[in-house]
Coordinates of C-alpha atoms in Angstrom, one line a residue:
M1 CA 99.5 -59.6 -27.7
T2 CA 99.8 -57.0 -25.9
T3 CA 103.6 -54.8 -27.3
V4 CA 105.8 -54.5 -24.3
T5 CA 108.3 -51.4 -25.4
K6 CA 111.5 -51.0 -21.6
T7 CA 112.0 -47.5 -21.6
D8 CA 114.7 -46.3 -18.4
V9 CA 112.6 -42.9 -17.3
V10 CA 107.9 -42.4 -18.6
V11 CA 107.3 -39.3 -17.8
L12 CA 102.9 -38.0 -17.3
G13 CA 102.7 -35.6 -19.0
A14 CA 104.2 -33.8 -21.3
G15 CA 103.4 -29.8 -20.0
A16 CA 106.2 -27.8 -18.5
A17 CA 107.5 -29.6 -16.2
G18 CA 107.1 -32.8 -17.7
M19 CA 109.0 -31.5 -20.5
I20 CA 111.9 -30.4 -19.5
C21 CA 112.4 -33.2 -16.7
A22 CA 112.5 -35.0 -20.5
V23 CA 114.8 -33.2 -22.0
E24 CA 117.2 -33.7 -18.8
A25 CA 117.1 -37.0 -18.3
G26 CA 117.4 -37.6 -22.4
R27 CA 121.1 -35.7 -22.3
R28 CA 122.5 -37.4 -19.6
G29 CA 122.0 -40.3 -21.6
R30 CA 118.4 -42.4 -19.9
S31 CA 115.7 -43.4 -22.7
V32 CA 112.7 -41.8 -22.1
T33 CA 109.2 -41.6 -22.9
V34 CA 106.6 -39.1 -22.1
I35 CA 102.7 -39.5 -22.4
D36 CA 100.2 -37.8 -22.8
H37 CA 96.3 -37.3 -23.4
A38 CA 96.7 -34.6 -25.4
R39 CA 96.8 -34.5 -29.4
A40 CA 99.3 -31.8 -29.5
P41 CA 102.4 -31.6 -26.2
G42 CA 102.4 -28.2 -24.1
E43 CA 99.2 -26.8 -24.1
K44 CA 98.8 -24.8 -21.3
I45 CA 102.0 -23.4 -22.1
R46 CA 100.4 -22.2 -25.2
I47 CA 97.1 -21.0 -24.3
S48 CA 99.6 -18.9 -21.1
G49 CA 100.1 -15.3 -20.9
G50 CA 97.0 -14.6 -23.6
G51 CA 99.5 -16.5 -25.7
R52 CA 102.7 -15.2 -24.9
C53 CA 103.2 -17.3 -22.0
N54 CA 105.0 -15.7 -18.8
F55 CA 107.3 -18.2 -19.2
T56 CA 109.4 -17.3 -15.2
N57 CA 109.7 -14.1 -13.4
L58 CA 112.5 -11.8 -12.8
Y59 CA 111.9 -12.1 -9.1
C60 CA 111.1 -15.5 -8.5
K61 CA 112.0 -16.5 -4.8
P62 CA 110.5 -19.0 -2.3
A63 CA 109.0 -16.7 -0.6
N64 CA 106.5 -16.1 -4.2
F65 CA 104.8 -20.2 -3.1
L66 CA 102.6 -21.6 -1.1
S67 CA 103.3 -24.5 0.7
S68 CA 102.4 -27.0 3.3
N69 CA 106.4 -27.3 3.8
R70 CA 107.4 -23.3 3.0
H71 CA 110.6 -24.4 2.3
F72 CA 110.5 -27.6 0.6
A73 CA 110.5 -25.5 -2.2
I74 CA 114.0 -24.0 -1.7
S75 CA 116.5 -26.3 -3.7
A76 CA 115.0 -27.2 -6.2
L77 CA 114.3 -23.5 -6.9
T78 CA 117.7 -22.6 -6.3
S79 CA 119.6 -25.4 -8.0
F80 CA 117.6 -24.4 -12.0
T81 CA 116.9 -20.3 -11.1
Q82 CA 114.5 -18.8 -13.6
Q83 CA 118.0 -17.5 -14.7
D84 CA 119.1 -20.8 -15.7
F85 CA 115.6 -20.9 -18.0
I86 CA 116.1 -17.2 -19.2
D87 CA 119.6 -18.7 -20.2
R88 CA 117.6 -21.1 -22.4
V89 CA 115.3 -18.6 -24.2
K90 CA 117.8 -16.7 -25.4
A91 CA 120.1 -19.5 -26.6
H92 CA 116.6 -20.6 -28.9
G93 CA 116.9 -16.9 -29.7
I94 CA 113.8 -16.7 -28.8
A95 CA 111.9 -12.3 -28.2
Y96 CA 111.3 -12.2 -24.9
H97 CA 110.2 -8.6 -22.5
E98 CA 109.5 -7.4 -19.1
K99 CA 106.2 -6.5 -18.5
T100 CA 106.0 -5.5 -15.5
L101 CA 106.7 -7.1 -11.4
G102 CA 108.7 -9.4 -13.5
Q103 CA 106.9 -11.3 -15.4
L104 CA 109.2 -11.9 -19.0
F105 CA 106.5 -12.5 -22.0
C106 CA 107.5 -13.8 -25.7
D107 CA 108.0 -10.8 -28.5
G108 CA 106.0 -13.8 -29.7
S109 CA 104.0 -16.5 -29.7
A110 CA 103.5 -19.2 -26.6
R111 CA 104.4 -21.8 -28.9
E112 CA 107.5 -20.8 -29.1
I113 CA 109.0 -21.9 -25.9
I114 CA 106.9 -25.1 -27.1
T115 CA 109.2 -26.1 -30.2
M116 CA 111.9 -25.0 -27.4
L117 CA 111.2 -27.5 -25.0
T118 CA 110.4 -30.6 -28.8
D119 CA 113.4 -29.3 -30.2
D120 CA 115.5 -29.8 -26.8
M121 CA 113.3 -33.5 -26.3
A122 CA 114.6 -34.8 -29.9
E123 CA 117.5 -33.4 -29.7
A124 CA 117.8 -35.8 -26.4
G125 CA 116.2 -38.6 -28.0
A126 CA 113.0 -38.3 -25.5
R127 CA 109.8 -40.0 -27.6
L128 CA 106.9 -38.1 -27.6
E129 CA 103.5 -40.5 -27.3
L130 CA 100.9 -38.0 -27.7
A131 CA 96.9 -38.5 -27.4
T132 CA 97.6 -41.2 -25.1
T133 CA 95.2 -42.6 -22.2
I134 CA 97.1 -44.3 -19.6
T135 CA 94.8 -47.7 -18.6
G136 CA 96.7 -48.9 -15.1
I137 CA 100.3 -48.1 -13.8
S138 CA 101.3 -51.2 -11.4
Q139 CA 104.8 -51.9 -10.0
I140 CA 106.7 -54.6 -11.2
A141 CA 111.1 -56.0 -10.6
A142 CA 111.9 -54.2 -13.0
G143 CA 110.5 -50.7 -12.2
F144 CA 107.1 -49.5 -13.0
E145 CA 104.7 -51.3 -15.4
V146 CA 102.3 -48.1 -16.9
R147 CA 99.1 -49.8 -19.6
T148 CA 97.9 -47.0 -22.4
S149 CA 95.4 -47.2 -25.6
A150 CA 99.1 -47.0 -27.4
G151 CA 101.2 -50.1 -25.7
T152 CA 103.0 -51.2 -22.7
F153 CA 105.9 -49.5 -21.3
H154 CA 108.2 -50.8 -19.1
A155 CA 110.4 -48.1 -17.3
Q156 CA 112.8 -47.8 -14.5
R157 CA 111.7 -44.8 -13.6
L158 CA 108.3 -42.8 -13.2
V159 CA 107.3 -39.8 -13.0
V160 CA 104.3 -37.8 -12.8
A161 CA 103.7 -34.5 -14.5
T162 CA 99.9 -34.3 -15.1
G163 CA 99.6 -31.1 -13.5
G164 CA 96.0 -30.5 -11.0
K165 CA 92.6 -30.0 -12.2
S166 CA 92.5 -26.3 -12.9
I167 CA 91.1 -25.2 -16.7
P168 CA 89.6 -28.6 -17.0
K169 CA 88.6 -27.9 -20.9
M170 CA 92.0 -28.8 -21.7
G171 CA 92.0 -31.8 -20.3
A172 CA 92.7 -31.1 -16.8
T173 CA 91.8 -34.0 -14.5
G174 CA 92.5 -35.9 -10.5
L175 CA 95.0 -38.5 -12.4
G176 CA 98.2 -38.2 -10.5
Y177 CA 96.3 -37.7 -7.5
E178 CA 95.4 -41.4 -7.4
I179 CA 98.5 -42.3 -8.7
A180 CA 100.2 -40.6 -5.2
R181 CA 96.7 -42.0 -3.6
Q182 CA 98.2 -46.1 -5.1
F183 CA 101.3 -46.1 -4.2
G184 CA 100.4 -45.1 -0.4
H185 CA 101.7 -40.3 -0.7
D186 CA 99.4 -38.3 0.9
V187 CA 98.0 -35.4 -0.9
T188 CA 96.4 -32.5 0.6
E189 CA 93.5 -30.5 0.0
T190 CA 92.7 -29.2 -3.0
R191 CA 90.9 -26.4 -4.3
A192 CA 91.1 -23.5 -7.1
G193 CA 94.0 -21.1 -6.5
L194 CA 93.9 -17.8 -9.0
V195 CA 91.0 -17.8 -9.7
P196 CA 88.3 -14.9 -10.1
F197 CA 86.0 -14.2 -6.9
T198 CA 81.8 -13.9 -7.2
W199 CA 79.7 -11.9 -5.4
A200 CA 77.8 -12.9 -2.5
S201 CA 74.0 -13.0 -2.7
N202 CA 73.6 -9.5 -0.9
M203 CA 76.3 -7.2 -3.2
H204 CA 75.5 -9.1 -6.9
E205 CA 72.8 -6.6 -7.9
S206 CA 74.4 -3.8 -7.0
W207 CA 78.3 -4.2 -7.4
G208 CA 77.7 -6.5 -10.6
A209 CA 76.4 -3.4 -12.5
L210 CA 80.5 -1.8 -12.2
S211 CA 81.2 -4.7 -14.5
G212 CA 84.2 -3.4 -16.4
V213 CA 85.2 -0.8 -14.7
S214 CA 88.4 -1.5 -13.8
L215 CA 91.0 0.6 -10.8
D216 CA 94.9 0.2 -9.4
V217 CA 94.5 -1.6 -5.9
H218 CA 96.1 -2.5 -1.8
A219 CA 93.8 -6.0 -1.3
A220 CA 94.6 -8.0 1.7
C221 CA 93.4 -11.6 2.8
N222 CA 94.9 -13.9 5.7
G223 CA 97.9 -12.2 5.9
A224 CA 99.0 -11.7 2.5
A225 CA 98.5 -8.7 0.1
F226 CA 99.1 -7.8 -3.0
D227 CA 99.6 -4.3 -4.8
E228 CA 97.9 -4.7 -8.5
A229 CA 95.0 -4.3 -10.5
M230 CA 91.0 -4.6 -9.5
L231 CA 88.5 -5.8 -12.3
F232 CA 84.9 -5.6 -12.0
T233 CA 82.9 -8.0 -13.6
H234 CA 79.2 -8.9 -13.4
R235 CA 79.6 -12.0 -11.6
G236 CA 82.1 -10.4 -8.7
L237 CA 85.8 -9.3 -8.9
S238 CA 88.7 -10.6 -11.0
G239 CA 92.2 -8.9 -12.4
P240 CA 96.1 -9.9 -10.7
A241 CA 94.6 -8.8 -7.3
M242 CA 92.0 -10.3 -6.8
L243 CA 93.7 -13.3 -8.1
Q244 CA 96.7 -12.9 -6.1
V245 CA 94.4 -12.9 -3.5
S246 CA 92.2 -16.0 -3.7
S247 CA 95.2 -18.7 -3.0
Y248 CA 94.8 -17.4 0.6
W249 CA 91.2 -16.6 1.0
R250 CA 88.8 -19.1 2.0
E251 CA 84.9 -19.4 2.6
G252 CA 84.3 -16.7 5.0
D253 CA 87.0 -14.6 4.6
T254 CA 87.1 -11.2 4.5
V255 CA 88.9 -9.2 1.6
T256 CA 90.1 -5.7 2.5
I257 CA 90.8 -3.6 -0.1
D258 CA 92.0 -0.1 -0.6
L259 CA 90.7 1.2 -3.5
A260 CA 93.1 5.1 -3.5
P261 CA 96.3 3.2 -2.0
A262 CA 99.1 6.0 -4.1
I263 CA 96.1 8.7 -3.4
D264 CA 95.4 10.5 0.2
V265 CA 91.7 10.6 -0.8
A266 CA 90.7 12.7 2.6
A267 CA 93.1 15.6 1.9
H268 CA 92.2 15.5 -1.9
I269 CA 88.7 16.4 0.0
K270 CA 88.9 18.1 1.9
A271 CA 91.4 20.9 -0.4
E272 CA 88.4 21.0 -2.7
R273 CA 85.7 22.1 0.1
Q274 CA 87.9 25.1 -0.1
V275 CA 87.6 25.7 -3.7
R276 CA 83.8 24.3 -4.6
P277 CA 82.2 24.0 -1.6
K278 CA 78.4 23.4 -2.8
A279 CA 80.0 20.2 -4.9
S280 CA 78.8 16.6 -3.7
V281 CA 81.4 14.4 -2.0
W282 CA 81.1 11.5 -4.4
T283 CA 81.8 13.9 -7.5
V284 CA 85.2 15.4 -5.5
L285 CA 85.5 11.6 -5.4
A286 CA 85.2 10.9 -9.2
D287 CA 89.1 12.9 -9.9
V288 CA 90.2 10.1 -7.4
L289 CA 88.0 6.8 -8.3
P290 CA 86.3 5.6 -11.4
K291 CA 83.1 7.9 -11.9
R292 CA 81.0 4.4 -12.0
L293 CA 82.7 3.2 -7.9
A294 CA 82.5 7.0 -7.1
H295 CA 78.1 6.7 -8.9
Q296 CA 78.0 3.1 -6.4
F297 CA 80.2 4.3 -3.3
S298 CA 77.3 7.1 -3.5
T299 CA 74.0 4.9 -4.0
D300 CA 75.2 2.1 -1.9
T301 CA 76.0 4.4 1.2
G302 CA 73.7 7.6 0.4
A303 CA 75.4 11.1 0.6
V304 CA 77.0 12.5 4.2
A305 CA 75.4 15.8 3.7
P306 CA 73.6 17.9 0.3
R307 CA 77.7 19.3 -0.4
L308 CA 81.0 19.6 0.3
A309 CA 80.9 22.2 3.4
D310 CA 78.5 20.9 5.2
L311 CA 81.0 18.0 5.7
S312 CA 82.7 17.9 9.1
N313 CA 86.4 16.4 9.3
D314 CA 85.3 13.5 10.3
E315 CA 82.5 12.5 8.1
I316 CA 85.3 13.2 5.8
D317 CA 87.2 10.4 7.6
R318 CA 84.1 8.4 7.8
I319 CA 83.7 8.3 3.8
V320 CA 87.2 7.7 3.8
T321 CA 88.0 4.2 5.4
G322 CA 85.0 3.0 3.6
I323 CA 87.3 3.8 0.6
R324 CA 90.5 2.8 1.7
T325 CA 89.4 -0.3 3.9
F326 CA 86.2 -1.4 1.3
E327 CA 85.5 -5.2 2.7
V328 CA 84.1 -7.8 0.3
V329 CA 82.8 -11.6 1.5
P330 CA 82.8 -13.3 -1.7
G331 CA 80.5 -15.2 -2.0
G332 CA 83.0 -17.6 -3.9
T333 CA 85.5 -18.6 -6.5
E334 CA 85.1 -19.3 -10.1
G335 CA 86.4 -22.7 -9.0
Y336 CA 88.4 -24.6 -11.7
R337 CA 86.3 -24.2 -14.8
T338 CA 89.3 -20.5 -14.7
A339 CA 91.4 -21.1 -12.3
E340 CA 94.7 -20.4 -13.3
V341 CA 96.5 -23.1 -10.5
T342 CA 95.8 -25.8 -8.1
L343 CA 96.6 -25.2 -4.7
G344 CA 97.4 -28.3 -2.5
G345 CA 98.4 -31.7 -3.8
V346 CA 101.1 -34.6 -3.6
D347 CA 101.9 -34.5 0.3
T348 CA 105.6 -33.0 -0.1
A349 CA 106.5 -34.4 3.6
G350 CA 106.5 -37.8 1.0
I351 CA 109.2 -36.1 -1.8
D352 CA 112.7 -35.3 -2.3
Q353 CA 112.9 -32.2 -1.9
K354 CA 116.6 -32.6 -4.3
T355 CA 115.0 -35.2 -6.4
M356 CA 111.6 -34.4 -6.8
G357 CA 112.1 -38.7 -5.8
S358 CA 109.1 -40.5 -4.0
R359 CA 110.8 -41.3 0.2
L360 CA 107.9 -44.3 0.0
V361 CA 109.1 -45.9 -3.6
P362 CA 112.1 -45.8 -4.8
G363 CA 111.9 -44.6 -9.1
L364 CA 109.0 -42.6 -8.8
H365 CA 108.8 -38.9 -8.8
F366 CA 106.6 -36.2 -9.0
I367 CA 106.9 -32.5 -10.1
G368 CA 105.1 -29.4 -10.9
E369 CA 101.9 -28.6 -10.1
V370 CA 100.9 -32.1 -9.3
V371 CA 102.9 -31.5 -6.1
D372 CA 101.8 -29.5 -3.8
V373 CA 103.2 -26.1 -4.5
T374 CA 102.0 -23.8 -5.8
G375 CA 103.5 -20.3 -6.7
H376 CA 102.1 -16.6 -6.9
L377 CA 100.9 -14.7 -10.2
G378 CA 103.2 -13.7 -12.2
G379 CA 105.6 -16.2 -14.0
H380 CA 106.0 -18.4 -10.3
N381 CA 104.4 -21.6 -11.4
F382 CA 106.0 -21.7 -14.2
Q383 CA 109.6 -20.9 -12.6
W384 CA 108.3 -24.3 -10.2
A385 CA 107.1 -26.7 -13.1
W386 CA 111.2 -25.5 -14.9
S387 CA 113.4 -26.3 -11.3
S388 CA 110.9 -29.3 -9.6
G389 CA 111.4 -30.6 -13.3
V390 CA 115.4 -30.2 -13.8
A391 CA 115.2 -31.7 -10.8
A392 CA 113.8 -34.9 -11.5
G393 CA 115.4 -35.2 -14.7
R394 CA 118.6 -35.4 -13.2
S395 CA 117.7 -37.9 -10.8
V396 CA 116.2 -40.7 -12.9

């Protein structure tokens, strides 16, 4: 005979959004069961930020998010802000620091954030069922029936916090999208976001040789632009600037990169023409670009003239234009294997922005990455997890 456990709320997913939702619901006196197929909670938290968890961003705001409805995230983000989460981190005595651009990291280990959440869950009375496989979900008169390898659960409320498809080696699946469709929700197109680019075949051999070269750039694609670091790899382009731009890129699009955004390259070359007229323009470019990159430009484009003295101002300007508007049409991306997030998800048109509750099925909620809300790199996606999780936890 199948064991049936009755609980007020079942949360599917023991990630950032699921755990903070369980805390909030438990603190309201609701009995909560969190179910996850992983053997440990918060696995993506554990590996994030190089093991130190970039848990939020000081400057997080709705403009840092992509969605088919750009206004959807406003309510949750303003109801539970980055400062609200920082206050919890401080209350638990977790030391942290700002790295760059408002990104906050633990001084110690990401495990401190996981422990904070699991301790808060335990204090709020939430039950955690790990290494548990979901075999079926259905609506019943009392709410929902969730069938699992650990038995059957009956709950008034069901919260889907199963994440997206990114990093499948961590166990990511499309389960949340399947559940959404089962209950009549639309799911927008999903694709890898915050992900490295791969070279097109015509650039792989020559530009791939620059693997390991990094520099600060201004990168733009489809109206979005970012000033961060870029890294050349054997396979393509990575680093924060490229990860950011990847969320706006579509197959066949051009990424335009200013390789020297903080330097007046033309003025430097013209000044050096007076000082060392016999020098090659590519030698002089190595003053402002990594040497291997300057050499690659020389190989790829060929020197316009052998010496600076022989270069006209127009020829210098043409060389500089190639550096300030370096254009790359990537062959693709590394896909979900290395993507930090999944773009797209459960259509926000079917979700109440204040409660994260379904507009179609009473008692059903969607939070975190499974929803069509995706943040920029730098702690914004964690903040969406906290904010959307709290919104649901306070209403289930």
